[in-house]
Short mmCIF file of C-alpha atoms in Angstrom, two decimals:
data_model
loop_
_atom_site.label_atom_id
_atom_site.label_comp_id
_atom_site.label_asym_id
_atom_site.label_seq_id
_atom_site.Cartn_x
_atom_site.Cartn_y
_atom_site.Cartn_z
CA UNK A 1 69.41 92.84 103.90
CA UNK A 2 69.11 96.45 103.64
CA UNK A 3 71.44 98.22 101.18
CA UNK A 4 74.45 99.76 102.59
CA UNK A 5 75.24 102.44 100.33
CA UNK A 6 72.30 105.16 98.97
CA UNK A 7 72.83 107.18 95.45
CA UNK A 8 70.85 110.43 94.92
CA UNK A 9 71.30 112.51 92.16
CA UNK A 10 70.50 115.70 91.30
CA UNK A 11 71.16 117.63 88.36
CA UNK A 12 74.15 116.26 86.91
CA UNK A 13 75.77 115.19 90.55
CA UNK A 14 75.54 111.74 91.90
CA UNK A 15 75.67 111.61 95.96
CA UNK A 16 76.95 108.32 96.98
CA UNK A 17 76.08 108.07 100.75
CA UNK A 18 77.08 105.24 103.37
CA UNK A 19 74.68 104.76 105.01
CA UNK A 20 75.49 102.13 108.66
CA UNK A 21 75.13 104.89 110.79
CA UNK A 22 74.51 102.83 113.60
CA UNK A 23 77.85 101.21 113.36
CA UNK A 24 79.74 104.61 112.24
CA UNK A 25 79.23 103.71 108.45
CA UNK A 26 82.11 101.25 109.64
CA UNK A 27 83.52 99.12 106.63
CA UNK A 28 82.61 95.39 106.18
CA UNK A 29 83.09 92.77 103.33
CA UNK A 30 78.93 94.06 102.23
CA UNK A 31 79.91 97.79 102.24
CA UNK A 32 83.20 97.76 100.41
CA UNK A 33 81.55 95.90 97.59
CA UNK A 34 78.60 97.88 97.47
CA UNK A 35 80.33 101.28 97.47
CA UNK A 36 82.97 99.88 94.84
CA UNK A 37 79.87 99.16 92.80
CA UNK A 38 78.28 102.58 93.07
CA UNK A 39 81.03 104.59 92.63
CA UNK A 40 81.42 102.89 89.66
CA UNK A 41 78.14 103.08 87.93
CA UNK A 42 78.25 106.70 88.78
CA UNK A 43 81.79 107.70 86.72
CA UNK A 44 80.32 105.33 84.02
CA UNK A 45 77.47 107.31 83.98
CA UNK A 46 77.83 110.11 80.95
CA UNK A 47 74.95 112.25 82.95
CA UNK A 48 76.92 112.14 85.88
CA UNK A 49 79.44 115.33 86.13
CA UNK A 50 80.52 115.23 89.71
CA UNK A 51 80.38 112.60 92.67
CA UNK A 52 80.01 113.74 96.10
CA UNK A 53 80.97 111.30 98.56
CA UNK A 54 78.42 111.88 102.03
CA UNK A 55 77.86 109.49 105.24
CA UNK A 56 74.57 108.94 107.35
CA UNK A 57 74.91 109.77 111.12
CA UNK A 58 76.99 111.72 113.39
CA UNK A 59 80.71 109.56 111.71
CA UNK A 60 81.74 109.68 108.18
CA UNK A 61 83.84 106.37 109.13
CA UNK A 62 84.86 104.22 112.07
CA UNK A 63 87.17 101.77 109.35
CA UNK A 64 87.20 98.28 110.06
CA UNK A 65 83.92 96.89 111.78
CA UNK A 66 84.11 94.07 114.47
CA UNK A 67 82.94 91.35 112.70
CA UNK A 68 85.62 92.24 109.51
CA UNK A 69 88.27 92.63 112.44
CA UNK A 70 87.20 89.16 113.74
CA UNK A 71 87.43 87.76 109.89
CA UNK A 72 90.82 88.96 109.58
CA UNK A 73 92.34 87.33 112.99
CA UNK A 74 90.63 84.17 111.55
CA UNK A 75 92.18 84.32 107.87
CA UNK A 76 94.89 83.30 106.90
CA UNK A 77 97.34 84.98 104.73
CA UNK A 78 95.99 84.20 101.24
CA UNK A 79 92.41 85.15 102.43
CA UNK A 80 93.74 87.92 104.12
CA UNK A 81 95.28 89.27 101.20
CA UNK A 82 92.32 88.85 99.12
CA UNK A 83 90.49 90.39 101.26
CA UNK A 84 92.59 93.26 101.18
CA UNK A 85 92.83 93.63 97.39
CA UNK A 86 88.67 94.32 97.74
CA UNK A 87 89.45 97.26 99.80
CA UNK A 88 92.27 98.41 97.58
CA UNK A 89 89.68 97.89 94.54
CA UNK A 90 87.24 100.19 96.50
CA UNK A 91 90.18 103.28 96.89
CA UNK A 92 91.17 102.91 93.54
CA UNK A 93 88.49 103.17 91.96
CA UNK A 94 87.31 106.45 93.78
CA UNK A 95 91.05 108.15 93.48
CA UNK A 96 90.87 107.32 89.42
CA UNK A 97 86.96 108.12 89.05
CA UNK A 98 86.49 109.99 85.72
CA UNK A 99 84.92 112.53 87.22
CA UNK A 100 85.56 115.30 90.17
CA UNK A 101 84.63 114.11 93.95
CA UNK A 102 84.02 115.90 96.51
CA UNK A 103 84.08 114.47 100.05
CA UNK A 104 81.61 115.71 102.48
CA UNK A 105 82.95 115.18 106.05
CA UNK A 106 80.25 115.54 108.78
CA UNK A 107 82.13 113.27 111.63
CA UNK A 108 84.64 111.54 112.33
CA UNK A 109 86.42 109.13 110.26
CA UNK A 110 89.13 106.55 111.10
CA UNK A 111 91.54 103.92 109.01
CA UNK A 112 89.79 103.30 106.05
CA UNK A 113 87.56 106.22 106.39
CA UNK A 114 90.63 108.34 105.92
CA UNK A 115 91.70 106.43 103.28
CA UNK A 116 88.37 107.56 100.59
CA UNK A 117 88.69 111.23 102.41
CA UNK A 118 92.76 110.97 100.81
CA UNK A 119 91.26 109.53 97.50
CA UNK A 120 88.55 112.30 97.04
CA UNK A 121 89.62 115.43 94.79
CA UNK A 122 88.23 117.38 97.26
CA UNK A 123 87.48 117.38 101.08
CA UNK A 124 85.25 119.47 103.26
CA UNK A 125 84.94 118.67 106.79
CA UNK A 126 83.12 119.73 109.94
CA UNK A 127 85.35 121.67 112.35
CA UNK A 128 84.37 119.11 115.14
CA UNK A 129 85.57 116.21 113.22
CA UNK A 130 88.44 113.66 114.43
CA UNK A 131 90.86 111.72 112.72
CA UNK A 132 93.24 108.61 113.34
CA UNK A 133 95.35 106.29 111.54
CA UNK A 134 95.00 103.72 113.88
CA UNK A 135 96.03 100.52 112.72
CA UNK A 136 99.43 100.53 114.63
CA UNK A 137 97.89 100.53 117.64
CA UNK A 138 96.74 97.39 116.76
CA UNK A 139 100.26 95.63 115.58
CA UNK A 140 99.15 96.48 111.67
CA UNK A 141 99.98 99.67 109.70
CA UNK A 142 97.39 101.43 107.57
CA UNK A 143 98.93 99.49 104.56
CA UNK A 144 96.04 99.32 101.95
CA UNK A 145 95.48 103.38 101.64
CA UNK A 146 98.83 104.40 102.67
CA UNK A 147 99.47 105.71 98.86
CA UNK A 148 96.64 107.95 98.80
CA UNK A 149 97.23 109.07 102.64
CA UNK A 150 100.58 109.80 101.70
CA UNK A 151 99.60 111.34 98.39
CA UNK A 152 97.64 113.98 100.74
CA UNK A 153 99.53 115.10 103.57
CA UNK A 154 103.17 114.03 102.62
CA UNK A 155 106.36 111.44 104.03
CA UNK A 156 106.69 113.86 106.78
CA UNK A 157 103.07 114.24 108.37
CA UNK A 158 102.57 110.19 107.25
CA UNK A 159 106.15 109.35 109.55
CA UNK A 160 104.30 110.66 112.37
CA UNK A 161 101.18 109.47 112.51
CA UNK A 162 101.05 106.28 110.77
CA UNK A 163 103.76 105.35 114.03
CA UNK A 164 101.95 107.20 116.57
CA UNK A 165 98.29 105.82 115.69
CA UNK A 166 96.96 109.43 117.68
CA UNK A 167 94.26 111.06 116.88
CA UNK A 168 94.21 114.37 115.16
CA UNK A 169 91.51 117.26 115.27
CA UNK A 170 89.70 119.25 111.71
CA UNK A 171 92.30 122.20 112.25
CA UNK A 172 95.37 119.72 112.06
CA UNK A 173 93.71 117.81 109.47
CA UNK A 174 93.41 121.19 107.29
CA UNK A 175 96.80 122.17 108.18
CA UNK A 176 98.58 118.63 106.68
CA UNK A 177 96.32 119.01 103.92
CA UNK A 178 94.15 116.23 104.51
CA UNK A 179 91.18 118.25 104.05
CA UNK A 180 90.86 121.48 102.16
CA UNK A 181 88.38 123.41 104.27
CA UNK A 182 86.87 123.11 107.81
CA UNK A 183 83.40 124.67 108.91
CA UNK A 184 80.85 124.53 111.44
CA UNK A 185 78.54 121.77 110.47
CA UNK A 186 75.95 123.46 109.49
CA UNK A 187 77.68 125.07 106.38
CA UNK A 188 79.21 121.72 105.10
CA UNK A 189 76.28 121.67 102.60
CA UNK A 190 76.60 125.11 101.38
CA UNK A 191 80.49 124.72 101.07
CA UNK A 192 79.90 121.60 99.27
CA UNK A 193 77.42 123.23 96.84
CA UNK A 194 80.01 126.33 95.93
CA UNK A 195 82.49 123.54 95.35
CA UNK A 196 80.25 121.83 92.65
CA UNK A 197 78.83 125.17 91.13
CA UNK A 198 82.64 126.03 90.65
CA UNK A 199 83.09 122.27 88.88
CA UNK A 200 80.25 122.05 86.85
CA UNK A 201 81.07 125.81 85.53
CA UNK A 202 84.88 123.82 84.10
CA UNK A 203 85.00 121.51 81.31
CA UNK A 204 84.53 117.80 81.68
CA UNK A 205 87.21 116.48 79.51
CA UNK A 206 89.36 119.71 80.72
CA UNK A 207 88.84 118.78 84.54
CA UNK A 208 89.19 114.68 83.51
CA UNK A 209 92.76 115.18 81.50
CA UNK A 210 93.45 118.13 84.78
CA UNK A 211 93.47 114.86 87.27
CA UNK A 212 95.00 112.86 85.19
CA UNK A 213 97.90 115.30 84.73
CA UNK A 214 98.43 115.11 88.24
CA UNK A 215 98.74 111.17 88.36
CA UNK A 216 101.22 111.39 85.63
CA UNK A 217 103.51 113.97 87.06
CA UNK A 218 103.41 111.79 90.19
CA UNK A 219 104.43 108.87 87.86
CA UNK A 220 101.57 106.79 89.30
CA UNK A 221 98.76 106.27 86.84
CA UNK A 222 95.76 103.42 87.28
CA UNK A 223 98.27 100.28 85.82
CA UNK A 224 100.65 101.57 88.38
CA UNK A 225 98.35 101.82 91.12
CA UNK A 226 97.41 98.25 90.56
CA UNK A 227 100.76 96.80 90.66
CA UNK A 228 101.23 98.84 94.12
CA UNK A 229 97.70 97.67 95.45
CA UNK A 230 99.28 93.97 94.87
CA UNK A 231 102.00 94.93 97.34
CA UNK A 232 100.06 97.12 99.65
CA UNK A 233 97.54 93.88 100.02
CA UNK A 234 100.32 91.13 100.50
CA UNK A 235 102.23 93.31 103.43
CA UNK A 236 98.80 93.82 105.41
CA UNK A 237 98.09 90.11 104.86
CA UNK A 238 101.37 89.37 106.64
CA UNK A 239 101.38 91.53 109.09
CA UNK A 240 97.56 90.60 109.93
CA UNK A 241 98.98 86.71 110.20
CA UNK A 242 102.05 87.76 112.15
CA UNK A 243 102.46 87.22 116.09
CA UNK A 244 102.08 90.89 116.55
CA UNK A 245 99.48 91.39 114.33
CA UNK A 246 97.05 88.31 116.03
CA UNK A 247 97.70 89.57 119.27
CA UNK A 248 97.03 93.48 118.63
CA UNK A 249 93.75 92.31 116.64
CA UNK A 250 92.85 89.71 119.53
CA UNK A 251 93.64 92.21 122.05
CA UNK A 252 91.49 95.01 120.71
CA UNK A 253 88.33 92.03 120.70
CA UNK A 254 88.90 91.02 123.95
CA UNK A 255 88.86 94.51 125.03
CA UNK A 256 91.99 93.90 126.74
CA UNK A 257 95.64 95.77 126.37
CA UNK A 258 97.80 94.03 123.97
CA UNK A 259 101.48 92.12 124.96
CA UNK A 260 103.23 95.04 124.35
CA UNK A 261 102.34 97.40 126.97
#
């Protein structure tokens, strides 16, 4: 099987690329794992000063891909929730990376895909990209990133469209802070290179004990974190398990509108 995920580096910057761009670099069980792994190995990695996090193709990230959509109506809740605690594994360890990341946003990205744009210190996106927090649509809430997502663009921006499951445009991304800069495509990758010129210029430890003076003020260090992911994972378990849940996810398979409409 080919790999998933790519790593390039360059200098002292790692560029962790998914790369399923026939499928919208959408998330399955392979993917998750792999770019947990990589991510990893890069902030263990003393040469490594920065991480930027790229996607092959025309979509940073669909989210959930059919055949993980078609796992989760089959789980049940234990499986469900382990299952989830993978994905929560993969955000935390990109929001807590000991090292600055940088997002690079080409296309569109969805659910989960929104989730590592929250998580990244940075985010840089392509004035034609779209956004969505769809999982309502589909009986389930975007449970799993939701602290990161809400992190980003606040309780107020998060009511909205966590309920409405609409999608949003690059300008109303920028404007709710999701990202921190929109451009025409073509100068993502000279936006992204002032960005890292600007980091590499700081201190390491100075930027590393910089983030983690954020978490702190926020009261919601890496133990912390962990005891939310538990709780994050066991409501999208139930709710994936739940009558509303099977039939949104069932629905959305069968290409059909769900019971509620």
């Amino acid at each position: 099987m080919a790999a998933m995920v790519r790593v390039g580096l360059s200098g002292r910057v790692a560029t962790v690329t998914m790369d399923r761009p026939d499928v919208h670099n959408a998330f399955n069980a392979e993917l998750i794992a792999e770019l947990t792994a990589a991510l990893a190995r890069a902030g263990a990695d003393p040469e490594v000063r920065a991480v930027v996090l790229a996607a092959e193709g025309k979509s940073f990230s669909a989210g959930a891909d059919l055949n993980w959509m078609r796992a989760m109506a089959a789980f049940g809740e234990a499986e469900n929730q382990a299952d989830a605690l993978k994905l929560a594994d993969l955000m935390r360890t990109l929001a807590y990376l000991p090292k600055p990341t940088i997002a690079r946003i080409q296309g569109s990205a969805f659910g989960g895909g929104v989730g590592l744009i929250a998580c990244c210190d940075v985010a840089l996106a392509s004035d034609e990209a779209r956004f969505g927090l769809t999982e309502s649509k589909l009986g389930l809430v975007p449970a799993v990133i939701s602290p990161y997502v809400v992190a980003a663009i606040g309780a107020r921006h998060a009511r909205r469209w966590f309920q409405s499951g609409a999608l949003f445009d690059a300008p109303r991304a920028l404007a709710m802070n999701l990202v921190h800069e929109i451009m025409p495509a073509d100068a993502l990758d000279g936006a992204v290179e002032r960005e890292l010129d600007a980091m590499l210029k700081a201190g390491p430890t100075a930027m590393l004990v910089a983030k983690r003076l954020v978490e702190g003020i926020f009261g919601r260090d890496e133990p912390a974190q962990r005891k939310l992911d538990e709780q994050t994972a066991a409501l999208i378990a139930r709710l994936r398990v739940s009558m509303e849940g099977q039939e949104g996810l069932t629905a959305f398979l069968e290409k059909r509108p769900p019971n509620w409409l």
